[in-house]
Amino acid sequence: MTSSLLDSLHNRLDITRVPFSDRGSRLMVFCEPGADCLYVKLAERLTVLQPDIDAYRYRPPFITNLCFINARGAPLGFTVETWPHVLLFHTELGDFGLTFHHDRALTFGLPPGKTAGLSFHVAPQFWEKTEQGGVFKAIRDLTYVTNTAILQNEITPEAGGYRVALIVDAGEDVAVTLTVGAPDPEGDLSPGFHAARVASEQRWRAWFSRVPPVAERYLDAYAYAWWIMSNNLINPQGRVAYEAMIPSKISYVGLWLWDSAMHALAYRHVDPELARNQLRAMLACQLDDGMLPDAVYDEGVISEIDHPIRAEVTKPPILAWAALKLHETDPDLDFLKEIYVPLVRWNAWWFAMNDDDVDGLAQYNHPYSSGLDDSPLWDYGMPVETPDLNTYLCVQMGSLAIIAEALGMDAEGAMWRRRAKAIVHRMIEDLWDEEAGVFRAAHHDAPVPVITPFNLYPLWTGQLPDDILQRLLDHLTNPEEFWGEFVLPSVARNDPHFEPATMWRGPVWVNINYFFVEALEQIGAHALASVLREKTLALVMRHPSIYEYYNAETGEPPVTAADIFGWTAAVFIDLAIQASARSSDDEGEQG
Ligand code: GLC
């Protein structure tokens, strides 16, 4: 299976939409739609250039108009053949190729025996007018080198940057390498394109060789998901202290707290240390009071946001739960020991700083701390005490109990169990709505009139009385609310706030489905868990790429949903492995 996973990705990457990149790299190569040229973007926020934390999304590419040219300098038309490790451009002169020599170096191969070259436009300067005048800054260095004789090498100032045209002599294995950022101290001159291509292919084959087998029906999307898991990794730089996955190199540059936990669920199947590093990368940025920031990027952390209100921002507390998942597949007491105290401080922060009425139930102070940015749950004002947050905290304290016991601290383990149980009682006392049969979110003690899957979350505590449990399951499986072909909408279908294509106001998010699969397994509702698992896998498999969220009525990704999305890939992988293990168990039982 392993070699065929890479092979199955032949021509699967649509590089007009998704980047040709590489594990660890911050370079993204795209093909300009309808034009015979490429452009290169940087998966870097570069807040030193533009302080706005979202500016990277709109910044123009670093290299544009990258064309393959003939001996006279005329651009060549091409068709492109894609693989994760190489792009081949078929032209009338023969094949050009592109592969990663290392994380900052793109190596181009030229058609053997032909005189040809590359031209491109590079904009190493950034400038803008300010109220008082103007400012010029440098972006990144660019170096280009070739291993053969140069026939023409022109650098011409053009449109605020430079146009480069490089034409080289015929040769058997010619390479032109473009390095963005610090050149490699060993030198960036690839001995030739062939060697760079072979090395890259070996790296990708090694990656796929560690992937566990799954049932045939998942293989296509499974291969693509594992491509995303490698392609979205960035190397350490600045505050990013470990090799880590960003949710999407295109639209989410940085590490997000709960995304990192979800990403680790997939990595544990191929590289337990890489999985642990996703958690370490976040814990490395813990603040003095125990809080963990919402997100971490090269130049800083995001721990406060000023819109729609100014408040501290974090993300749901799922790291302890994720750490135990890693421990299940690769037991590592040293790791549990390393993270136990930071996790205890993180847990303490929630109760110390986020419980204004000191009733033992925590609140979200900023909508984004919930991870459910624009959910109608926040339409009625902040702070909001919610069943989802207190369920995460219950699960977290249950996980801390297991970790404490694994480390030989039985009394502390028993304390966490008591606290996990107590928070369930508090939720039943304060948030349970007997008439509606759901848990309510509350803003200043007033129930928030919105029904979402988050109102059913306490299912996941595994500690509810039977009557409450049954009423929640009735909601979950009601097609008027949550059930149907595309599950689970993030707002009940019959709720007046439901908007099937608007982020957290209706679309399906597969990380939420994952938590429900987990909850259903835990309460013994295995058949329902299987159905939810299969529906989730089927939804992702409907599309050639993998997206952030899906329209709850059509199953299509809205245009606003990020492409090559990390946790959707990670959840797909983990659920496909679960489903495959279960179906082989069934076969075993039948046999
Ligand atoms: C969006 C989501 C949030 C997620 C972040 C990064 O803001 O609402 O839950 O953590 O993107 O993927």
Coordinates of C-alpha atoms and ligand atoms in Angstrom, one line a residue:
M1 CA 0.0 0.0 0.0
T2 CA 2.8 2.4 0.9
S3 CA 4.3 3.1 -2.4
S4 CA 0.9 3.3 -4.1
L5 CA -0.3 6.1 -1.7
L6 CA 2.3 8.4 -3.2
D7 CA 1.5 7.1 -6.7
S8 CA -2.2 7.6 -6.1
L9 CA -1.5 11.4 -5.7
H10 CA -0.2 11.6 -9.3
N11 CA -2.0 14.7 -10.8
R12 CA -4.2 15.0 -7.7
L13 CA -2.7 18.4 -6.6
D14 CA -4.4 21.3 -8.4
I15 CA -1.6 23.8 -8.0
T16 CA -3.8 26.6 -9.3
R17 CA -5.6 26.3 -5.9
V18 CA -3.3 24.4 -3.5
P19 CA 0.4 25.1 -2.9
F20 CA 3.3 22.9 -4.1
S21 CA 5.3 23.0 -0.9
D22 CA 7.3 20.6 1.3
R23 CA 7.5 19.4 4.8
G24 CA 9.0 22.3 6.9
S25 CA 9.0 24.8 4.1
R26 CA 7.4 28.3 4.2
L27 CA 7.5 28.5 0.4
M28 CA 4.4 27.9 -1.6
V29 CA 4.4 27.6 -5.4
F30 CA 1.2 28.1 -7.3
C31 CA 0.4 28.1 -11.0
E32 CA -1.3 31.2 -12.3
P33 CA -4.7 30.0 -13.6
G34 CA -5.0 30.4 -17.4
A35 CA -1.4 31.7 -17.7
D36 CA 1.9 29.8 -18.4
C37 CA 3.6 31.0 -15.3
L38 CA 4.1 30.3 -11.6
Y39 CA 4.2 32.5 -8.5
V40 CA 5.7 31.9 -5.1
K41 CA 4.1 33.0 -1.8
L42 CA 5.6 33.0 1.7
A43 CA 3.7 31.2 4.5
E44 CA 5.0 33.8 6.9
R45 CA 3.1 36.5 8.8
L46 CA 6.1 39.0 8.7
T47 CA 4.4 41.3 11.2
V48 CA 7.6 43.4 11.1
L49 CA 6.5 44.4 7.6
Q50 CA 2.9 45.0 8.4
P51 CA 1.8 44.8 12.0
D52 CA -1.7 43.7 11.0
I53 CA -1.9 40.0 12.1
D54 CA -4.0 39.1 9.0
A55 CA -1.9 41.0 6.4
Y56 CA -0.2 37.8 5.2
R57 CA -3.4 36.7 3.6
Y58 CA -3.5 39.6 1.2
R59 CA 0.2 40.3 0.7
P60 CA 1.2 39.9 -3.0
P61 CA 3.4 36.9 -3.9
F62 CA 7.2 37.3 -3.4
I63 CA 8.0 36.0 -6.8
T64 CA 5.6 36.4 -9.7
N65 CA 5.5 35.7 -13.4
L66 CA 8.0 32.9 -13.2
C67 CA 8.2 31.5 -16.7
F68 CA 10.2 28.9 -18.6
I69 CA 11.9 30.6 -21.5
N70 CA 13.6 29.5 -24.7
A71 CA 17.1 30.6 -26.1
R72 CA 15.6 33.8 -27.3
G73 CA 14.0 34.6 -23.9
A74 CA 10.4 33.9 -25.1
P75 CA 8.1 32.3 -22.6
L76 CA 7.0 28.7 -23.2
G77 CA 3.5 27.3 -22.9
F78 CA 3.2 24.2 -20.7
T79 CA 1.0 21.6 -19.2
V80 CA 1.8 20.5 -15.7
E81 CA 2.0 17.1 -14.2
T82 CA 1.9 17.1 -10.4
W83 CA 3.3 14.8 -7.6
P84 CA 3.9 15.7 -4.0
H85 CA 7.6 15.6 -4.6
V86 CA 8.0 17.1 -8.1
L87 CA 6.2 19.1 -10.7
L88 CA 6.9 18.4 -14.4
F89 CA 6.1 21.1 -17.0
H90 CA 5.8 19.7 -20.5
T91 CA 6.8 22.3 -23.1
E92 CA 7.7 22.2 -26.8
L93 CA 11.4 22.2 -25.8
G94 CA 10.9 19.2 -23.5
D95 CA 10.3 18.9 -19.7
F96 CA 11.2 21.4 -17.1
G97 CA 10.8 20.2 -13.5
L98 CA 10.6 21.6 -10.0
T99 CA 11.4 20.0 -6.6
F100 CA 12.5 21.1 -3.2
H101 CA 16.2 21.0 -2.6
H102 CA 15.6 22.0 1.1
D103 CA 13.0 24.0 2.9
R104 CA 14.1 27.3 1.5
A105 CA 15.4 26.2 -1.9
L106 CA 13.4 25.4 -5.1
T107 CA 15.4 23.5 -7.7
F108 CA 14.3 23.7 -11.3
G109 CA 15.4 21.2 -13.9
L110 CA 15.8 22.2 -17.5
P111 CA 15.2 20.0 -20.6
P112 CA 18.4 18.0 -21.3
G113 CA 20.5 19.2 -24.2
K114 CA 18.5 22.4 -24.7
T115 CA 19.4 26.0 -24.3
A116 CA 16.7 27.4 -22.0
G117 CA 16.1 29.3 -18.8
L118 CA 13.8 31.0 -16.4
S119 CA 12.5 34.5 -16.0
F120 CA 10.7 35.9 -13.0
H121 CA 9.8 39.1 -11.2
V122 CA 10.9 39.4 -7.6
A123 CA 9.8 42.1 -5.1
P124 CA 12.3 42.1 -2.2
Q125 CA 11.1 45.5 -1.0
F126 CA 8.0 46.4 0.8
W127 CA 6.9 50.0 1.0
E128 CA 3.9 52.0 1.9
K129 CA 2.9 55.6 2.5
T130 CA 2.3 56.6 6.0
E131 CA 0.6 59.6 7.4
Q132 CA 4.0 61.3 8.0
G133 CA 5.7 60.1 4.9
G134 CA 6.6 56.6 3.8
V135 CA 8.5 53.4 4.8
F136 CA 10.6 50.9 2.9
K137 CA 11.4 47.5 4.3
A138 CA 13.1 44.4 3.0
I139 CA 11.2 41.1 2.8
R140 CA 13.5 38.2 2.2
D141 CA 16.8 37.6 0.4
L142 CA 16.7 35.7 -2.9
T143 CA 19.6 33.9 -4.3
Y144 CA 19.7 32.0 -7.6
V145 CA 22.5 29.7 -8.8
T146 CA 23.0 27.2 -11.6
N147 CA 25.3 24.3 -12.1
T148 CA 26.1 25.1 -15.7
A149 CA 27.4 27.8 -17.9
I150 CA 25.3 31.0 -18.0
L151 CA 24.6 32.4 -21.5
Q152 CA 22.5 35.4 -20.3
N153 CA 21.8 36.8 -16.9
E154 CA 19.8 40.0 -16.9
I155 CA 18.5 41.8 -13.9
T156 CA 16.3 44.7 -14.8
P157 CA 14.4 47.1 -12.4
E158 CA 10.7 46.6 -13.1
A159 CA 7.5 47.7 -11.3
G160 CA 9.0 48.2 -7.9
G161 CA 11.1 45.0 -8.0
Y162 CA 13.4 43.3 -10.5
R163 CA 12.9 41.2 -13.5
V164 CA 15.4 38.4 -13.9
A165 CA 16.1 36.5 -17.1
L166 CA 18.5 33.6 -16.9
I167 CA 19.4 31.5 -19.9
V168 CA 21.8 28.6 -19.6
D169 CA 23.7 26.3 -21.8
A170 CA 22.6 22.9 -22.9
G171 CA 23.5 20.2 -20.4
E172 CA 22.4 16.8 -19.3
D173 CA 21.3 17.5 -15.8
V174 CA 20.9 21.2 -15.4
A175 CA 19.6 22.8 -12.2
V176 CA 18.7 26.3 -11.3
T177 CA 18.1 26.8 -7.6
L178 CA 16.2 29.7 -6.1
T179 CA 16.8 30.2 -2.4
V180 CA 14.5 32.4 -0.4
G181 CA 16.0 33.5 3.0
A182 CA 19.3 32.5 4.4
P183 CA 21.3 30.5 1.9
D184 CA 22.4 27.0 3.0
P185 CA 25.8 27.2 4.7
E186 CA 26.8 24.1 2.7
G187 CA 25.8 25.9 -0.5
D188 CA 22.6 25.7 -2.5
L189 CA 24.0 24.4 -5.7
S190 CA 22.2 21.2 -6.3
P191 CA 24.6 18.8 -8.1
G192 CA 21.8 18.5 -10.6
F193 CA 18.1 18.4 -10.8
H194 CA 18.0 14.6 -10.8
A195 CA 19.7 14.1 -7.4
A196 CA 17.4 16.7 -5.8
R197 CA 14.3 15.1 -7.3
V198 CA 15.4 11.6 -6.1
A199 CA 16.1 12.9 -2.6
S200 CA 12.7 14.5 -2.4
E201 CA 10.9 11.4 -3.7
Q202 CA 12.8 9.4 -1.0
R203 CA 11.6 11.7 1.7
W204 CA 8.0 11.5 0.6
R205 CA 8.1 7.7 0.2
A206 CA 9.6 7.4 3.7
W207 CA 6.7 9.5 5.0
F208 CA 4.1 7.4 3.4
S209 CA 5.9 4.2 4.4
R210 CA 5.0 4.8 8.0
V211 CA 1.2 5.3 7.4
P212 CA -1.0 2.5 8.9
P213 CA -3.1 0.6 6.4
V214 CA -6.8 1.4 6.0
A215 CA -9.8 -0.1 4.1
E216 CA -9.6 0.3 0.3
R217 CA -12.6 2.7 0.1
Y218 CA -10.7 5.4 2.1
L219 CA -7.4 5.2 0.3
D220 CA -7.8 8.1 -2.1
A221 CA -8.7 10.7 0.5
Y222 CA -6.4 9.1 3.0
A223 CA -3.4 9.6 0.7
Y224 CA -4.4 13.2 0.2
A225 CA -4.9 13.8 3.9
W226 CA -1.4 12.5 4.7
W227 CA -0.1 14.8 1.9
I228 CA -1.7 17.7 3.8
M229 CA -0.2 16.5 7.1
S230 CA 3.3 16.7 5.7
N231 CA 2.8 19.7 3.4
N232 CA 1.4 22.0 6.1
L233 CA 4.4 21.5 8.4
I234 CA 6.7 24.4 9.1
N235 CA 10.2 24.3 10.6
P236 CA 10.9 26.1 13.9
Q237 CA 11.5 29.8 13.7
G238 CA 11.1 32.5 16.3
R239 CA 8.4 31.6 18.8
V240 CA 7.5 28.4 16.9
A241 CA 9.9 26.2 18.9
Y242 CA 9.2 22.8 17.3
E243 CA 8.4 21.5 13.8
A244 CA 4.7 22.0 13.7
M245 CA 1.6 22.0 11.5
I246 CA -0.2 25.1 10.6
P247 CA -3.9 24.7 9.8
S248 CA -3.5 25.7 6.2
K249 CA -0.4 27.2 4.6
I250 CA -2.7 29.3 2.4
S251 CA -4.9 30.9 5.0
Y252 CA -3.9 30.1 8.6
V253 CA -0.2 30.8 9.2
G254 CA 0.6 30.1 12.8
L255 CA -0.1 27.3 15.3
W256 CA -3.6 27.4 16.9
L257 CA -4.1 25.8 20.3
W258 CA -6.9 23.3 19.7
D259 CA -5.9 22.7 16.1
S260 CA -2.5 21.5 17.3
A261 CA -4.2 18.9 19.6
M262 CA -6.2 17.6 16.6
H263 CA -3.2 17.5 14.3
A264 CA -1.3 15.4 16.9
L265 CA -4.1 12.7 16.7
A266 CA -2.9 11.9 13.2
Y267 CA 0.8 12.3 13.7
R268 CA 0.7 9.8 16.5
H269 CA 0.2 7.1 13.9
V270 CA 3.4 7.9 12.0
D271 CA 5.8 9.7 14.3
P272 CA 4.9 9.9 18.0
E273 CA 7.6 12.5 18.7
L274 CA 6.2 14.8 16.0
A275 CA 2.8 14.3 17.6
R276 CA 4.2 15.3 21.1
N277 CA 5.9 18.3 19.6
Q278 CA 2.6 19.7 18.4
L279 CA 1.6 19.9 22.1
R280 CA 5.0 21.1 23.2
A281 CA 5.0 23.9 20.7
M282 CA 1.9 25.3 22.4
L283 CA 3.0 24.6 26.0
A284 CA 6.3 26.4 25.3
C285 CA 4.3 29.6 25.0
Q286 CA 2.3 29.3 28.3
L287 CA 1.9 32.7 30.0
D288 CA 2.9 33.4 33.6
D289 CA -0.6 33.0 34.9
G290 CA -1.0 29.6 33.3
M291 CA -3.0 30.7 30.3
L292 CA -2.2 29.3 26.9
P293 CA -2.5 31.6 23.9
D294 CA -5.0 31.3 21.1
A295 CA -2.2 31.1 18.5
V296 CA 1.6 31.2 18.1
Y297 CA 3.5 32.5 15.1
D298 CA 7.1 33.3 14.4
E299 CA 7.1 36.8 15.8
G300 CA 4.7 36.5 18.7
V301 CA 1.7 34.9 20.3
I302 CA -2.0 36.0 20.1
S303 CA -3.5 36.1 23.6
E304 CA -5.8 39.1 23.3
I305 CA -8.0 40.3 20.4
D306 CA -9.9 43.6 20.2
H307 CA -12.9 42.5 18.1
P308 CA -15.8 42.0 18.4
I309 CA -14.8 42.9 22.0
R310 CA -11.4 43.3 23.6
A311 CA -10.6 40.4 25.9
E312 CA -8.0 37.7 26.4
V313 CA -8.2 34.9 23.8
T314 CA -7.4 31.2 24.1
K315 CA -8.9 28.0 22.8
P316 CA -10.8 25.1 24.3
P317 CA -8.8 23.0 26.8
I318 CA -8.3 19.7 25.0
L319 CA -4.5 19.2 25.4
A320 CA -4.7 16.8 28.3
W321 CA -7.2 14.7 26.4
A322 CA -5.0 14.7 23.3
A323 CA -1.9 13.8 25.4
L324 CA -3.7 10.7 26.6
K325 CA -4.5 9.7 23.1
L326 CA -0.8 9.9 22.2
H327 CA -0.1 7.9 25.3
E328 CA -2.5 5.2 24.1
T329 CA -0.6 4.7 20.8
D330 CA 2.9 5.3 22.2
P331 CA 3.1 5.1 26.0
D332 CA 5.6 7.7 27.3
L333 CA 5.6 8.4 31.0
D334 CA 8.4 10.9 30.7
F335 CA 6.2 13.0 28.4
L336 CA 3.3 12.8 30.8
K337 CA 5.6 13.9 33.5
E338 CA 6.9 16.8 31.4
I339 CA 3.5 18.2 30.6
Y340 CA 1.5 17.4 33.8
V341 CA 2.4 20.6 35.8
P342 CA 1.8 23.0 32.8
L343 CA -1.6 21.3 32.2
V344 CA -2.5 21.6 35.9
R345 CA -1.7 25.3 35.7
W346 CA -3.7 25.6 32.5
N347 CA -6.7 24.0 34.2
A348 CA -6.3 26.3 37.2
W349 CA -6.3 29.4 35.0
W350 CA -9.8 28.5 33.7
F351 CA -11.3 28.4 37.2
A352 CA -9.3 31.3 38.6
M353 CA -9.7 33.8 35.8
N354 CA -12.9 32.7 34.0
D355 CA -15.5 32.2 36.6
D356 CA -16.8 35.7 37.6
D357 CA -19.7 34.3 39.7
V358 CA -17.4 31.7 41.4
D359 CA -20.0 29.0 40.9
G360 CA -17.5 26.4 39.7
L361 CA -18.6 26.7 36.1
A362 CA -16.2 28.5 33.8
Q363 CA -17.1 31.1 31.1
Y364 CA -15.8 32.2 27.8
N365 CA -14.9 35.9 27.9
H366 CA -14.1 36.3 24.2
P367 CA -16.1 34.5 21.5
Y368 CA -12.9 33.2 19.8
S369 CA -11.8 31.4 23.0
S370 CA -14.6 28.9 22.2
G371 CA -13.0 28.2 18.8
L372 CA -16.6 28.9 17.5
D373 CA -15.9 32.4 16.4
D374 CA -19.2 33.7 15.0
S375 CA -21.6 31.1 16.7
P376 CA -25.0 32.6 17.6
L377 CA -24.2 31.5 21.1
W378 CA -22.3 34.8 21.5
D379 CA -25.0 37.0 19.9
Y380 CA -26.5 37.8 23.2
G381 CA -23.3 39.2 24.8
M382 CA -20.2 38.0 26.7
P383 CA -19.2 36.4 29.0
V384 CA -21.1 33.1 28.4
E385 CA -21.0 30.1 30.7
T386 CA -21.3 27.1 28.4
P387 CA -21.9 23.4 28.4
D388 CA -19.1 22.8 25.9
L389 CA -16.4 24.6 27.9
N390 CA -17.4 22.9 31.1
T391 CA -17.5 19.5 29.3
Y392 CA -14.0 20.1 28.0
L393 CA -12.9 20.9 31.6
C394 CA -14.6 17.8 32.9
V395 CA -12.8 15.7 30.2
Q396 CA -9.6 17.5 31.0
M397 CA -9.8 16.8 34.7
G398 CA -10.7 13.1 33.9
S399 CA -7.5 13.0 31.8
L400 CA -5.5 14.7 34.5
A401 CA -6.7 11.9 36.9
I402 CA -5.4 9.2 34.6
I403 CA -2.1 11.1 34.1
A404 CA -1.7 11.6 37.8
E405 CA -2.3 7.9 38.5
A406 CA 0.0 6.9 35.7
L407 CA 2.7 9.0 37.5
G408 CA 2.0 7.3 40.8
M409 CA 0.0 10.1 42.4
D410 CA -3.2 8.3 43.4
A411 CA -4.5 10.8 45.8
E412 CA -4.2 13.5 43.3
G413 CA -5.9 11.3 40.7
A414 CA -8.8 10.8 43.1
M415 CA -9.1 14.5 43.6
W416 CA -9.3 15.1 39.8
R417 CA -12.0 12.4 39.6
R418 CA -14.1 14.2 42.3
R419 CA -13.7 17.5 40.5
A420 CA -14.7 16.0 37.2
K421 CA -17.8 14.6 38.8
A422 CA -18.6 17.8 40.6
I423 CA -18.6 19.9 37.4
V424 CA -21.1 17.5 35.9
H425 CA -23.4 18.1 38.8
R426 CA -22.9 21.8 38.6
M427 CA -23.9 21.7 34.9
I428 CA -27.0 19.8 35.7
E429 CA -28.0 22.2 38.4
D430 CA -27.3 25.4 36.5
L431 CA -27.5 24.7 32.8
W432 CA -29.9 21.8 32.3
D433 CA -33.3 22.9 30.8
E434 CA -35.7 20.2 31.7
E435 CA -38.4 21.5 29.4
A436 CA -36.3 21.7 26.2
G437 CA -34.2 18.7 27.2
V438 CA -30.8 20.4 26.5
F439 CA -28.1 22.1 28.4
R440 CA -28.2 25.9 27.9
A441 CA -25.4 28.3 27.6
A442 CA -26.0 31.2 30.0
H443 CA -25.1 34.9 29.8
H444 CA -25.4 36.6 33.2
D445 CA -27.6 33.7 34.3
A446 CA -30.0 34.1 31.4
P447 CA -30.3 31.1 29.1
V448 CA -29.0 31.9 25.5
P449 CA -31.9 31.0 23.1
V450 CA -29.9 29.0 20.6
I451 CA -29.7 25.3 20.0
T452 CA -26.4 23.9 18.7
P453 CA -24.5 20.6 19.1
F454 CA -22.7 22.3 22.0
N455 CA -25.9 22.2 24.0
L456 CA -25.6 18.4 23.8
Y457 CA -21.9 18.3 24.7
P458 CA -22.2 16.9 28.3
L459 CA -22.8 13.6 26.6
W460 CA -19.0 13.4 26.4
T461 CA -18.6 13.5 30.2
G462 CA -20.0 9.9 30.3
Q463 CA -21.5 10.7 33.7
L464 CA -25.1 11.8 33.0
P465 CA -28.2 10.1 34.4
D466 CA -30.0 7.9 31.9
D467 CA -33.0 10.2 31.5
I468 CA -30.9 13.2 30.5
L469 CA -28.7 11.0 28.3
Q470 CA -31.7 9.8 26.4
R471 CA -33.1 13.2 25.8
L472 CA -29.8 14.5 24.4
L473 CA -29.5 11.4 22.1
D474 CA -33.1 12.2 20.9
H475 CA -32.0 15.7 19.9
L476 CA -28.8 14.4 18.3
T477 CA -30.6 11.9 16.1
N478 CA -33.5 14.2 15.2
P479 CA -33.3 15.1 11.5
E480 CA -35.1 18.4 12.1
E481 CA -32.2 19.4 14.3
F482 CA -29.0 17.6 13.7
W483 CA -29.3 14.3 11.9
G484 CA -29.4 13.7 8.1
E485 CA -26.9 13.2 5.3
F486 CA -24.5 16.0 6.3
V487 CA -24.0 15.8 10.1
L488 CA -23.6 17.6 12.4
P489 CA -24.7 21.1 11.6
S490 CA -23.1 23.6 14.0
V491 CA -26.5 25.1 14.7
A492 CA -29.7 23.1 14.8
R493 CA -31.4 23.1 11.4
N494 CA -34.7 24.3 12.8
D495 CA -33.1 27.1 14.9
P496 CA -33.9 30.6 13.5
H497 CA -30.1 31.3 13.6
F498 CA -29.2 28.5 11.3
E499 CA -27.2 29.6 8.2
P500 CA -25.9 26.4 6.4
A501 CA -22.9 28.1 4.8
T502 CA -21.7 30.6 7.4
M503 CA -18.8 29.4 9.5
W504 CA -20.0 28.4 13.0
R505 CA -23.6 29.4 12.3
G506 CA -24.6 26.1 10.6
P507 CA -21.8 24.4 8.6
V508 CA -20.5 20.9 9.5
W509 CA -17.0 20.9 11.2
V510 CA -15.5 17.4 11.4
N511 CA -13.6 18.1 14.6
I512 CA -16.9 18.5 16.4
N513 CA -18.1 15.2 14.8
Y514 CA -14.9 13.6 16.2
F515 CA -15.8 14.6 19.7
F516 CA -19.3 13.2 19.3
V517 CA -17.9 9.9 18.0
E518 CA -15.7 9.8 21.1
A519 CA -18.6 10.6 23.4
L520 CA -20.9 8.0 21.8
E521 CA -18.3 5.3 22.1
Q522 CA -17.7 6.3 25.7
I523 CA -21.4 5.9 26.6
G524 CA -21.6 2.6 24.8
A525 CA -23.7 3.9 21.8
H526 CA -21.3 2.1 19.4
A527 CA -23.7 1.6 16.5
L528 CA -24.6 5.3 16.5
A529 CA -20.9 6.2 16.8
S530 CA -20.2 4.0 13.7
V531 CA -22.9 5.8 11.7
L532 CA -21.6 9.2 12.6
R533 CA -18.0 8.1 11.8
E534 CA -19.1 6.8 8.3
K535 CA -21.1 9.9 7.5
T536 CA -18.2 12.1 8.5
L537 CA -15.7 10.1 6.3
A538 CA -18.2 10.1 3.4
L539 CA -18.6 13.9 3.6
V540 CA -14.9 14.5 3.3
M541 CA -14.6 12.0 0.5
R542 CA -17.1 13.8 -1.7
H543 CA -14.5 16.4 -2.7
P544 CA -11.1 16.2 -4.3
S545 CA -9.6 18.4 -1.7
I546 CA -10.1 18.7 2.1
Y547 CA -11.8 21.8 3.6
E548 CA -12.2 23.7 6.8
Y549 CA -16.0 23.2 6.9
Y550 CA -18.9 22.1 4.8
N551 CA -22.4 23.5 3.9
A552 CA -24.8 21.6 6.2
E553 CA -27.4 21.3 3.4
T554 CA -25.4 20.6 0.3
G555 CA -22.2 19.1 1.7
E556 CA -20.2 21.5 -0.5
P557 CA -17.3 23.6 0.9
P558 CA -18.4 27.3 1.0
V559 CA -16.0 29.6 -0.8
T560 CA -15.0 31.0 2.6
A561 CA -13.8 27.6 3.9
A562 CA -10.0 27.2 3.9
D563 CA -8.5 24.6 1.6
I564 CA -6.0 21.8 2.6
F565 CA -7.3 22.2 6.1
G566 CA -5.3 20.5 8.9
W567 CA -7.8 19.2 11.4
T568 CA -10.2 17.9 8.8
A569 CA -7.3 15.9 7.3
A570 CA -6.2 14.7 10.8
V571 CA -9.7 13.7 11.8
F572 CA -10.3 12.0 8.5
I573 CA -7.1 9.9 9.1
D574 CA -7.9 9.0 12.7
L575 CA -11.5 8.1 11.9
A576 CA -10.5 6.0 8.8
I577 CA -8.0 4.1 11.0
Q578 CA -10.7 3.6 13.6
A579 CA -13.3 2.5 11.0
S580 CA -10.9 0.1 9.3
A581 CA -9.9 -1.5 12.7
R582 CA -13.5 -2.0 13.6
S583 CA -14.4 -3.6 10.2
S584 CA -11.5 -5.9 10.5
D585 CA -12.6 -6.8 14.0
D586 CA -16.0 -7.6 12.7
E587 CA -14.5 -9.8 10.0
G588 CA -12.5 -11.5 12.6
E589 CA -15.6 -12.1 14.7
Q590 CA -17.5 -13.4 11.7
G591 CA -14.6 -15.6 10.7
Ligands
GLC1 C1 -10.9 29.6 13.0 C2 -11.8 28.7 13.8 C3 -11.0 28.3 15.1 C4 -9.7 27.7 14.7 C5 -8.9 28.6 13.8 C6 -7.6 28.0 13.2 O1 -10.7 30.8 13.7 O2 -13.0 29.3 14.2 O3 -11.7 27.3 15.8 O4 -8.9 27.3 15.8 O5 -9.7 29.1 12.7 O6 -8.0 26.9 12.4

